[in-house]
CSV table of C-alpha atoms and ligand atoms in Angstrom, one decimal:
chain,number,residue,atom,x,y,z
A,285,UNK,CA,-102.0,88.2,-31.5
A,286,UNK,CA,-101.8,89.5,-35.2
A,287,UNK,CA,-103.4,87.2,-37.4
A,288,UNK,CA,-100.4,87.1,-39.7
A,289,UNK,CA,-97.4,87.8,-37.6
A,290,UNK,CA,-94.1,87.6,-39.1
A,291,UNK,CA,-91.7,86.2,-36.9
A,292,UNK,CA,-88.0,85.6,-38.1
A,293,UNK,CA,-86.0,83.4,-36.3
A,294,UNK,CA,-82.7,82.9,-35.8
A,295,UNK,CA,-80.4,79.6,-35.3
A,296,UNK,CA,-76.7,79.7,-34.4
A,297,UNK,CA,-75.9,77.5,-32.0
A,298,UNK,CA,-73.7,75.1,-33.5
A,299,UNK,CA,-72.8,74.6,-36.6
A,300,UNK,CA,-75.4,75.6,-38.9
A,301,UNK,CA,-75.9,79.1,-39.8
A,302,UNK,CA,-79.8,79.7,-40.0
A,303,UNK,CA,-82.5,82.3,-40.5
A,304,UNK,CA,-86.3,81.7,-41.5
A,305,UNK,CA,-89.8,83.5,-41.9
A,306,UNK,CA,-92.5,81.7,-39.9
A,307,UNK,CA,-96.1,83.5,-40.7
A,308,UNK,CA,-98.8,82.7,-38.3
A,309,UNK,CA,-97.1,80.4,-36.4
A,310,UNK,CA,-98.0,78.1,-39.1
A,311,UNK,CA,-96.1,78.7,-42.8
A,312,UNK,CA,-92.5,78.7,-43.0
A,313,UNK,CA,-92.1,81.4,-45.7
A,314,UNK,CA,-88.4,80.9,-46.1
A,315,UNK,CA,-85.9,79.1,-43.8
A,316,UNK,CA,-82.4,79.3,-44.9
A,317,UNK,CA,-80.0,77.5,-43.3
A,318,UNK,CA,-75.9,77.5,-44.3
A,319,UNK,CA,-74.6,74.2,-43.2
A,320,UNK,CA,-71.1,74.6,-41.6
A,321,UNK,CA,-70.1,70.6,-42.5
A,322,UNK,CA,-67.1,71.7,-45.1
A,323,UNK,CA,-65.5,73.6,-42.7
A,324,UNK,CA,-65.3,70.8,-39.4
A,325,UNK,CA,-65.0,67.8,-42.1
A,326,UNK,CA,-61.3,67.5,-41.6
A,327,UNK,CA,-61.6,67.3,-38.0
A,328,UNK,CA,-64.7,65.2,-37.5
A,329,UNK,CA,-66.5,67.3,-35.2
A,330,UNK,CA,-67.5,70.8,-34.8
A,331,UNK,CA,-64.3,73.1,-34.1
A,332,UNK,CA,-66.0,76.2,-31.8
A,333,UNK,CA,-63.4,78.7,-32.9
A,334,UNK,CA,-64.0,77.7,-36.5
A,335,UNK,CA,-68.0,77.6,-35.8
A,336,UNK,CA,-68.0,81.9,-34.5
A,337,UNK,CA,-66.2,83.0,-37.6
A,338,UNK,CA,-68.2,80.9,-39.8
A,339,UNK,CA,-71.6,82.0,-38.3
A,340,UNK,CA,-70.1,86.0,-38.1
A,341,UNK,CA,-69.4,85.3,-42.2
A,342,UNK,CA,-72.7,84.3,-42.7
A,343,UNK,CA,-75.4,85.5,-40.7
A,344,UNK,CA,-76.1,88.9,-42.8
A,345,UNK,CA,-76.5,86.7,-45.5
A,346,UNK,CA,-78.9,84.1,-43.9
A,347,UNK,CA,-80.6,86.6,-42.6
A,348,UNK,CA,-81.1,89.0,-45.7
A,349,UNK,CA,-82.1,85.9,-48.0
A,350,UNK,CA,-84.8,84.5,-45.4
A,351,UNK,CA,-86.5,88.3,-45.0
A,352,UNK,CA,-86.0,89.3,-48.4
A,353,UNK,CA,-88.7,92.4,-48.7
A,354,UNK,CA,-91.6,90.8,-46.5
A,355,UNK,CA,-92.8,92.6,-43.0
A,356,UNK,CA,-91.4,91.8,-39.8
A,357,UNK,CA,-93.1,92.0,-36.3
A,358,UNK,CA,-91.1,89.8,-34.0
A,359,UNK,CA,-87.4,88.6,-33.8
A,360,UNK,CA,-86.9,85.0,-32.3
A,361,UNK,CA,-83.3,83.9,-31.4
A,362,UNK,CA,-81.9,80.5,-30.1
A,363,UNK,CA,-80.6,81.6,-26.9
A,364,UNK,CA,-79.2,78.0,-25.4
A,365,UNK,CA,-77.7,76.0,-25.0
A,366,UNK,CA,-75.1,76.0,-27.9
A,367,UNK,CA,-71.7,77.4,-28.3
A,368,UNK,CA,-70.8,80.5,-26.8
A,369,UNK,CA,-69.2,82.5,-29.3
A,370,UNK,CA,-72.4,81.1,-31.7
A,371,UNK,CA,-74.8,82.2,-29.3
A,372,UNK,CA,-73.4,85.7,-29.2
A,373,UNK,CA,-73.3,85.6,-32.7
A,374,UNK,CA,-77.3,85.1,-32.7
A,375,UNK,CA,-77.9,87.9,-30.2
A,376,UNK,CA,-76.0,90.5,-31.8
A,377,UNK,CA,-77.4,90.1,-35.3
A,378,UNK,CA,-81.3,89.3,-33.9
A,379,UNK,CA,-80.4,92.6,-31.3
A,380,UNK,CA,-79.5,94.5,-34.3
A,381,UNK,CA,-82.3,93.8,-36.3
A,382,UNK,CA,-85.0,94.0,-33.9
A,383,UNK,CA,-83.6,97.7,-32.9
A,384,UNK,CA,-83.5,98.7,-36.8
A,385,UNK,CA,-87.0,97.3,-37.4
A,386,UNK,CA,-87.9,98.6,-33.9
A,387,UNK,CA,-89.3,95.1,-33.0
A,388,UNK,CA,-89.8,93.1,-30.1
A,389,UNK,CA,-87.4,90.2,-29.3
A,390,UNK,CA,-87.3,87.1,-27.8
A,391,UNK,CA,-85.0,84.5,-26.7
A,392,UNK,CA,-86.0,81.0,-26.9
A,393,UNK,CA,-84.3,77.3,-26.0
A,394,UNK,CA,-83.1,75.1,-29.0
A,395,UNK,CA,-83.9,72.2,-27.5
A,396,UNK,CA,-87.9,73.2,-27.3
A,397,UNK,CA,-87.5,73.8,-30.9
A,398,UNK,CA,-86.2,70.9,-32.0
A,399,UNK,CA,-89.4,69.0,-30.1
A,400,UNK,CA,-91.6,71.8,-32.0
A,401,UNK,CA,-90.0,70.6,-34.8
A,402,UNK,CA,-92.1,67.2,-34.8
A,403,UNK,CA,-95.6,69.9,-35.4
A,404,UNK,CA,-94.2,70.7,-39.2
A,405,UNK,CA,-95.4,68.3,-42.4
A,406,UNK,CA,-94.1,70.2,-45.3
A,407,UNK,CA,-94.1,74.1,-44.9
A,408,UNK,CA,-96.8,73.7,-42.7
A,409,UNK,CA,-97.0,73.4,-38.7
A,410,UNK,CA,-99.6,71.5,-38.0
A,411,UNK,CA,-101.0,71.0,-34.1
A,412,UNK,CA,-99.7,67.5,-34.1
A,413,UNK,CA,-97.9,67.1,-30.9
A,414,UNK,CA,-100.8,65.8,-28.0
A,415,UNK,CA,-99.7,66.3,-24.1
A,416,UNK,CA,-98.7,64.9,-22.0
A,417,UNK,CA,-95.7,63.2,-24.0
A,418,UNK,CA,-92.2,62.3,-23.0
A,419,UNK,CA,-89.4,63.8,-25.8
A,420,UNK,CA,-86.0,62.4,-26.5
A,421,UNK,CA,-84.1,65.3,-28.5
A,422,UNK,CA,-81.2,63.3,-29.6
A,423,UNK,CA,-78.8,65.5,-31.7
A,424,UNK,CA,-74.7,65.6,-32.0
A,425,UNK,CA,-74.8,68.1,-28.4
A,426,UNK,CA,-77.5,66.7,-27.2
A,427,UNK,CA,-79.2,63.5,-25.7
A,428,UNK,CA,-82.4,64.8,-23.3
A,429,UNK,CA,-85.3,63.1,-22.1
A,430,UNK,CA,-88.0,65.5,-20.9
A,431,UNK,CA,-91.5,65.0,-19.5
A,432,UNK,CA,-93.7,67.7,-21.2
A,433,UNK,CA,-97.4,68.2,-19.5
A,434,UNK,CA,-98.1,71.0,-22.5
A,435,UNK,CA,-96.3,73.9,-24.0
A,436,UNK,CA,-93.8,75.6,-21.9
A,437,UNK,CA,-94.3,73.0,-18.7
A,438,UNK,CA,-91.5,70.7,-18.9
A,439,UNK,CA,-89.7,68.4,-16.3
A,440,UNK,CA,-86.4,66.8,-17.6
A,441,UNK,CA,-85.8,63.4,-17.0
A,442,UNK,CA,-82.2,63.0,-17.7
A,443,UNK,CA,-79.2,63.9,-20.3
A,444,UNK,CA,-76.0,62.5,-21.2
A,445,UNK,CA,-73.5,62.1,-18.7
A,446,UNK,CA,-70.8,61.8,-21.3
A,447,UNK,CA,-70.7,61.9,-25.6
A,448,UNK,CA,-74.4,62.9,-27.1
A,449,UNK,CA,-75.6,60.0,-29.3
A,450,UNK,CA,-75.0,61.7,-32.5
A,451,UNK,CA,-71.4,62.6,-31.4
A,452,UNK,CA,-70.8,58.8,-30.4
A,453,UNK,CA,-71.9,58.5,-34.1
A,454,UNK,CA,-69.5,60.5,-35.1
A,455,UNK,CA,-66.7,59.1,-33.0
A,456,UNK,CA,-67.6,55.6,-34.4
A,457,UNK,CA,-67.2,56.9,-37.7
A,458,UNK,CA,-64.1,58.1,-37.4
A,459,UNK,CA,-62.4,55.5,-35.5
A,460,UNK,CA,-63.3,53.3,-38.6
A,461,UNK,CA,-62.4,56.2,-41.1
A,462,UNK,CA,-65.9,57.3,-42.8
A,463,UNK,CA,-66.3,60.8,-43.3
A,464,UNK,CA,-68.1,63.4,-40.5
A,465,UNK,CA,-70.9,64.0,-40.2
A,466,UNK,CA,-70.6,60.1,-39.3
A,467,UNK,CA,-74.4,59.2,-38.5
A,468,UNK,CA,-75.5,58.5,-42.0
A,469,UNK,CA,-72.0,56.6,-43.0
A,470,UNK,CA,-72.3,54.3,-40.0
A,471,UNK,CA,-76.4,54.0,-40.8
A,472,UNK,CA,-75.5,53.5,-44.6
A,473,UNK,CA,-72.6,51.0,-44.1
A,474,UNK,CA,-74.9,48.9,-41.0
A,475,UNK,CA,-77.4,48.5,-44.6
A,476,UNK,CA,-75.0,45.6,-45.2
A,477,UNK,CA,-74.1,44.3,-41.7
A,478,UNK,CA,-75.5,41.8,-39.1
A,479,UNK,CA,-76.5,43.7,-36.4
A,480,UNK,CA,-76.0,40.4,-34.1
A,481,UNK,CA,-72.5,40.1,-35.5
A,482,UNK,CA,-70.8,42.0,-32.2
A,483,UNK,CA,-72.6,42.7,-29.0
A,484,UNK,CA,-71.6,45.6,-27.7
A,485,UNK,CA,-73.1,46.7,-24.2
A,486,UNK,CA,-76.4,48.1,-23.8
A,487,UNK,CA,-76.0,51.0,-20.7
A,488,UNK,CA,-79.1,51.3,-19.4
A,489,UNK,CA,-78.6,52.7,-16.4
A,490,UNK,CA,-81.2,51.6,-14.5
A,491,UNK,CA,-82.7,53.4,-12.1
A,492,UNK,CA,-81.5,56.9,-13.4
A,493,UNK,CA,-83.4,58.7,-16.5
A,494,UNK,CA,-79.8,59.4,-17.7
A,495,UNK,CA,-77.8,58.0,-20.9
A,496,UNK,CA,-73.9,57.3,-21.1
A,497,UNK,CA,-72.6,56.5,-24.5
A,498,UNK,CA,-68.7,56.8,-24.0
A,499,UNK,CA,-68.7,53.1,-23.1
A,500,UNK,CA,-70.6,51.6,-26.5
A,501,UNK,CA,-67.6,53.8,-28.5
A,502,UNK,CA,-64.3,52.7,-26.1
A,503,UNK,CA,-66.1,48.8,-26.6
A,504,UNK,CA,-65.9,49.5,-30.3
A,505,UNK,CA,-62.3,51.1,-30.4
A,506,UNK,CA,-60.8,48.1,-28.1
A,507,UNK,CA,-63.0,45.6,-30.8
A,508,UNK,CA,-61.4,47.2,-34.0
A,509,UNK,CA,-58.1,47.0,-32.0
A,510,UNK,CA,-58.5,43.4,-31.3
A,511,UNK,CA,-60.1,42.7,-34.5
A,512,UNK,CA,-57.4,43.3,-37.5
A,513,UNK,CA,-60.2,41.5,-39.7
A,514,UNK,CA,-63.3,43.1,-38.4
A,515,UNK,CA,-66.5,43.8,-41.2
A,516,UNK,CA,-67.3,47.6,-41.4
A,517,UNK,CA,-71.1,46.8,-42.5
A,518,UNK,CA,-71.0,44.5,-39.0
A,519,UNK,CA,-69.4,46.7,-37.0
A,520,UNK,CA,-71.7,49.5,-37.9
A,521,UNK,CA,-74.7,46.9,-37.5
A,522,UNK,CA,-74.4,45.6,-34.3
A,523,UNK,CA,-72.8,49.5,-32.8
A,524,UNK,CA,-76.2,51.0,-34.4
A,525,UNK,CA,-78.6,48.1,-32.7
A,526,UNK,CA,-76.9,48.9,-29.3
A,527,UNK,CA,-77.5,52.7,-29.8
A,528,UNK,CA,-81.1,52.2,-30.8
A,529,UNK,CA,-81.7,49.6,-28.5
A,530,UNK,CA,-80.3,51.6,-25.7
A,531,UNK,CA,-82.8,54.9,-26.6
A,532,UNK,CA,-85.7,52.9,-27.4
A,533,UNK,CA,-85.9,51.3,-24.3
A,534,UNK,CA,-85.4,54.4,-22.2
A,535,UNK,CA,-87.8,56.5,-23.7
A,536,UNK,CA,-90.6,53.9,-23.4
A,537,UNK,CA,-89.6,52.6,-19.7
A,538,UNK,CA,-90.0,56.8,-19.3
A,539,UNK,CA,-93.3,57.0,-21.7
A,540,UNK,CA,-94.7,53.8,-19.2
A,541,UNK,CA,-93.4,55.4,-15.7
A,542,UNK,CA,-95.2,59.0,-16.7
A,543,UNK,CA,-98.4,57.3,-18.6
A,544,UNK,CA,-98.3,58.9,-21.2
A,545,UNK,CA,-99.4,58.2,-24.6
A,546,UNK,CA,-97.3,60.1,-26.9
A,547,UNK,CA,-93.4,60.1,-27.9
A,548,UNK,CA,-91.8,63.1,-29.8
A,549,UNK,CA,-88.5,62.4,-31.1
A,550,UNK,CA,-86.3,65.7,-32.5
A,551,UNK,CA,-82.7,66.0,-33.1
A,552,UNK,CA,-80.2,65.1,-36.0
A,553,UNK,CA,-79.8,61.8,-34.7
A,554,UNK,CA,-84.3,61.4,-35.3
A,555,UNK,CA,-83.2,60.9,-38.6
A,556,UNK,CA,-81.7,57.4,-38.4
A,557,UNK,CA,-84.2,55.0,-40.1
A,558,UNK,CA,-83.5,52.7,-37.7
A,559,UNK,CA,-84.5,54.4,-34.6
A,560,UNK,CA,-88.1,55.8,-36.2
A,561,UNK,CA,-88.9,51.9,-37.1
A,562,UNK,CA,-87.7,50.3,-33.8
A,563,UNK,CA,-89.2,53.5,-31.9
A,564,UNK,CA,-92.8,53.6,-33.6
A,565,UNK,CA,-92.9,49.9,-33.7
A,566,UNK,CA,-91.8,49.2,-30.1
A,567,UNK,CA,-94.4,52.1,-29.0
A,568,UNK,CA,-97.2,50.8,-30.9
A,569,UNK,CA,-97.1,47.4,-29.0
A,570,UNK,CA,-97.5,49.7,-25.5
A,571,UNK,CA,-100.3,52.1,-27.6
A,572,UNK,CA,-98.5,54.9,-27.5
A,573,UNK,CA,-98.3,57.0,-30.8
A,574,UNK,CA,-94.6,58.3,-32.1
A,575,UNK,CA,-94.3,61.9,-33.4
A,576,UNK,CA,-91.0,61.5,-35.1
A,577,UNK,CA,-89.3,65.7,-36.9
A,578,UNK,CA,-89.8,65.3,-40.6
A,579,UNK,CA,-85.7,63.8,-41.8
A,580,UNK,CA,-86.0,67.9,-43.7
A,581,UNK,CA,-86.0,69.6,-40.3
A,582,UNK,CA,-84.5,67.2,-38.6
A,583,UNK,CA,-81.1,69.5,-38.1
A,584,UNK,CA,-80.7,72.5,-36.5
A,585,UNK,CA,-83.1,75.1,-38.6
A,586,UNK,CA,-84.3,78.7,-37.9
A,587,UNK,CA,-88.1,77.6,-38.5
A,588,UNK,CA,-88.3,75.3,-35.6
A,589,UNK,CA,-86.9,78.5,-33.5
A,590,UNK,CA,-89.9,80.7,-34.7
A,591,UNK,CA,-92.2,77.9,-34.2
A,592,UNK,CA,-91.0,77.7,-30.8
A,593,UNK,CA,-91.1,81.9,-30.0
A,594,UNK,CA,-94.9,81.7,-31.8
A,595,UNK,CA,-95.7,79.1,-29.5
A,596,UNK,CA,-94.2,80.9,-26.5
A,597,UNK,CA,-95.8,84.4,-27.4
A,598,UNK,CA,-99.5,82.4,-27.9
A,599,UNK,CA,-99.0,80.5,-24.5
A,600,UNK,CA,-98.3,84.4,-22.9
A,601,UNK,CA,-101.7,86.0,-24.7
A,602,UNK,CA,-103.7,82.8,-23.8
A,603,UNK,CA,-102.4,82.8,-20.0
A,604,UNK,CA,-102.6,86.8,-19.7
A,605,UNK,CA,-98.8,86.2,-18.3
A,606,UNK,CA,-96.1,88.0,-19.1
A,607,UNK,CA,-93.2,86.8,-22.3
A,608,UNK,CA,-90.3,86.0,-20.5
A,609,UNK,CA,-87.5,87.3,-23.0
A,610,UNK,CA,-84.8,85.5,-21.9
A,611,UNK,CA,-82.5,87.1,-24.2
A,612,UNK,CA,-79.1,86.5,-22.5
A,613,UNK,CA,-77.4,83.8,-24.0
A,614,UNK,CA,-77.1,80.2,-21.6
A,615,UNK,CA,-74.7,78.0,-23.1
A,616,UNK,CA,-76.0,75.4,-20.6
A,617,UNK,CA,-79.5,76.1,-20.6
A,618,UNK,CA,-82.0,73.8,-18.6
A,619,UNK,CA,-85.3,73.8,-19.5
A,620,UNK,CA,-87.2,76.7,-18.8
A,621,UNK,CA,-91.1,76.8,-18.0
A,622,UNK,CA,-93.1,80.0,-19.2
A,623,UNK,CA,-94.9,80.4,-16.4
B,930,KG4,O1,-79.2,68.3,-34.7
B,930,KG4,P1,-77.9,68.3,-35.5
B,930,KG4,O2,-77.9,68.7,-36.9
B,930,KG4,O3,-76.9,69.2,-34.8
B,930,KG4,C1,-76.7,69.3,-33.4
B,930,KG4,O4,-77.5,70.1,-32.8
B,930,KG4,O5,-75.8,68.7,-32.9
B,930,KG4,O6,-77.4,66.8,-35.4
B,930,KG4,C2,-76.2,66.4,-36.0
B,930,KG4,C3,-75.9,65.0,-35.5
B,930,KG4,C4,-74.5,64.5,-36.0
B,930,KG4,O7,-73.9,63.9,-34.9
B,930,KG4,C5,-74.9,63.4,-37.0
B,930,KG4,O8,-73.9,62.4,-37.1
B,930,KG4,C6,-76.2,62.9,-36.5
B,930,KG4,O9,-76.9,64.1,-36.0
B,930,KG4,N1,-77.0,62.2,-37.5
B,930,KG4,C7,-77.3,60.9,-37.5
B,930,KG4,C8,-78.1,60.6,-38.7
B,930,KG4,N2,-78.2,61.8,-39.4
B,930,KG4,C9,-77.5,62.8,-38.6
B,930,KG4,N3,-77.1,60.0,-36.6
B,930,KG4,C10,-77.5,58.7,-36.8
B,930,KG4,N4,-78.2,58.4,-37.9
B,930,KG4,C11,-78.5,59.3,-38.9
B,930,KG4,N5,-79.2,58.9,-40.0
B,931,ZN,ZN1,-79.7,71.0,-32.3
């Protein structure tokens, strides 16, 4: 592989609007990213219809201001899961472009990207993630726990059956009227709140590798019902404990059961200060090491989609296998291996 390849990728599966220049699989060059937030604020929660107009507004723009005059030799796309009209969105515009630059193209899984994500300090990727690990990509769509034995060889453990845990975040937020997106309100009010004040349930579905959240936010909505006098800061507190508790302790039952050593944590959600203490703390007692995204890429960006097409088209050259393209769009994408 070129030395200095350009790859631009492209991010447009929910409600960010994002383009970026990754050179060498290393440097992010330029990773733009126009944040939708304005437009689902009212509504507390991302509005699809309102999500594929916004990213058809936008993604010339992204895309022209990421690429500006540098050389291009791949296009990288976020292919799933997402939205649908998004995703289209995505594949049109990186189809487009790779045809008028006559470049290849590749589709690659969001998820993957947002556990990439963990590899950048800065600008820089750095080789930071160590296999095997178990990942929890925790995001407002998402809650995954996968078992990764190196790049591109992946076994998922479980999902959500229900709400993501950013999205029970935002539901919390909402029911006690703080503004969406709601994760930082809730984490920002909590600041002031007992977090033994209320104990709301912990589901952790033993036995299973999957998570359920609908049930910490219906035990909040009856409590603010029976509760004309409830705290916000306490409410927040103890609702934020049970959350954390609940993906701490699955993620290191699943880092014991696998023996593995390493934890990468990706997603929106990674940036809540309390889960990267109680994670990397709770970790450290077993000896495993956390590899938490940097709070900066924490959201859905274009850079962690070229990191995850470099690392894809580096796995293919090592291996002497072919790239799968995957290029049609999977709104419900499972985790693919490259091999
Ligand atoms: O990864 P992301 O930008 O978009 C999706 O792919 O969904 O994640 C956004 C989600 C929102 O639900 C937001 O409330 C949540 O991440 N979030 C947080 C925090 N910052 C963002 N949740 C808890 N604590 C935070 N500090
Ligand atoms: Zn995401």
């Amino acid at each position: 592989m070129k030395k200095d390849l350009m790859i631009l990728g492209i991010e447009s599966t929910c409600d960010e609007t994002s383009a970026a220049l990754l050179k060498g699989g290393k440097e992010i060059v330029s990773n733009v990213i126009y944040s939708q937030i304005e437009e689902h604020k009212k509504y507390h929660g991302v509005v699809p219809e309102l999500a594929s107009r916004a990213h058809a507004a936008k993604i010339a723009t992204v895309i022209n201001e990421a690429l500006g005059n540098h050389p291009l030799d791949y296009v990288a796309f976020a292919s799933g899961p997402g939205l649908p009209g998004g995703l289209m969105v995505g594949r049109v515009a990186a189809e487009t472009l790779a045809n008028f630059k006559k470049t290849p193209i590749i589709g690659v899984n969001h998820l993957e990207g947002h556990i990439f994500a963990c590899e950048f300090e800065g600008t820089e990727a750095k080789a930071r993630l160590s296999f095997p690990l178990v990942a929890l990509v925790v995001s407002g769509g998402h809650t995954e726990l996968w078992y990764v034995k190196g790049y591109g060889d992946y076994k998922i453990l479980g999902r959500t059956r229900d709400d993501a845990a950013g999205e029970a975040f935002d539901k919390v937020a909402k029911l006690l009227g703080l503004p969406y997106p709601g994760g930082p309100q809730v984490s920002k009010q909590a600041l002031s709140g007992r977090r033994d004040a209320i104990a709301f349930p912990r589901p952790l579905l033993p036995g299973t590798w999957e998570f359920s959240f609908s049930g910490i936010k219906t035990a909040v909505s009856y409590y603010l019902r029976d509760h004309q006098d409830y705290s916000v800061p306490d409410v927040c507190a103890s609702f934020e404990e049970a959350m954390v508790e609940t993906l701490v302790t699955k993620t290191l039952w699943a880092a014991k059961k696998y023996k593995v050593k390493h934890v990468a944590v990706g997603g929106g959600v990674a940036a809540n200060t309390l889960l990267r203490e109680r994670m990397t703390e709770k970790a450290k007692e077993m000896g495993v090491e956390t590899h938490f995204v940097e709070r900066k890429l924490s959201s859905d960006n274009a850079a962690m989609i070229a990191l995850a097409a470099y690392k894809k088209l580096e796995h293919a050259e090592k291996t002497g296998k072919p790239v799968k393209k995957n290029i049609n769009i999977d709104p419900n994408m499972k985790v693919r291996n490259w091999d």
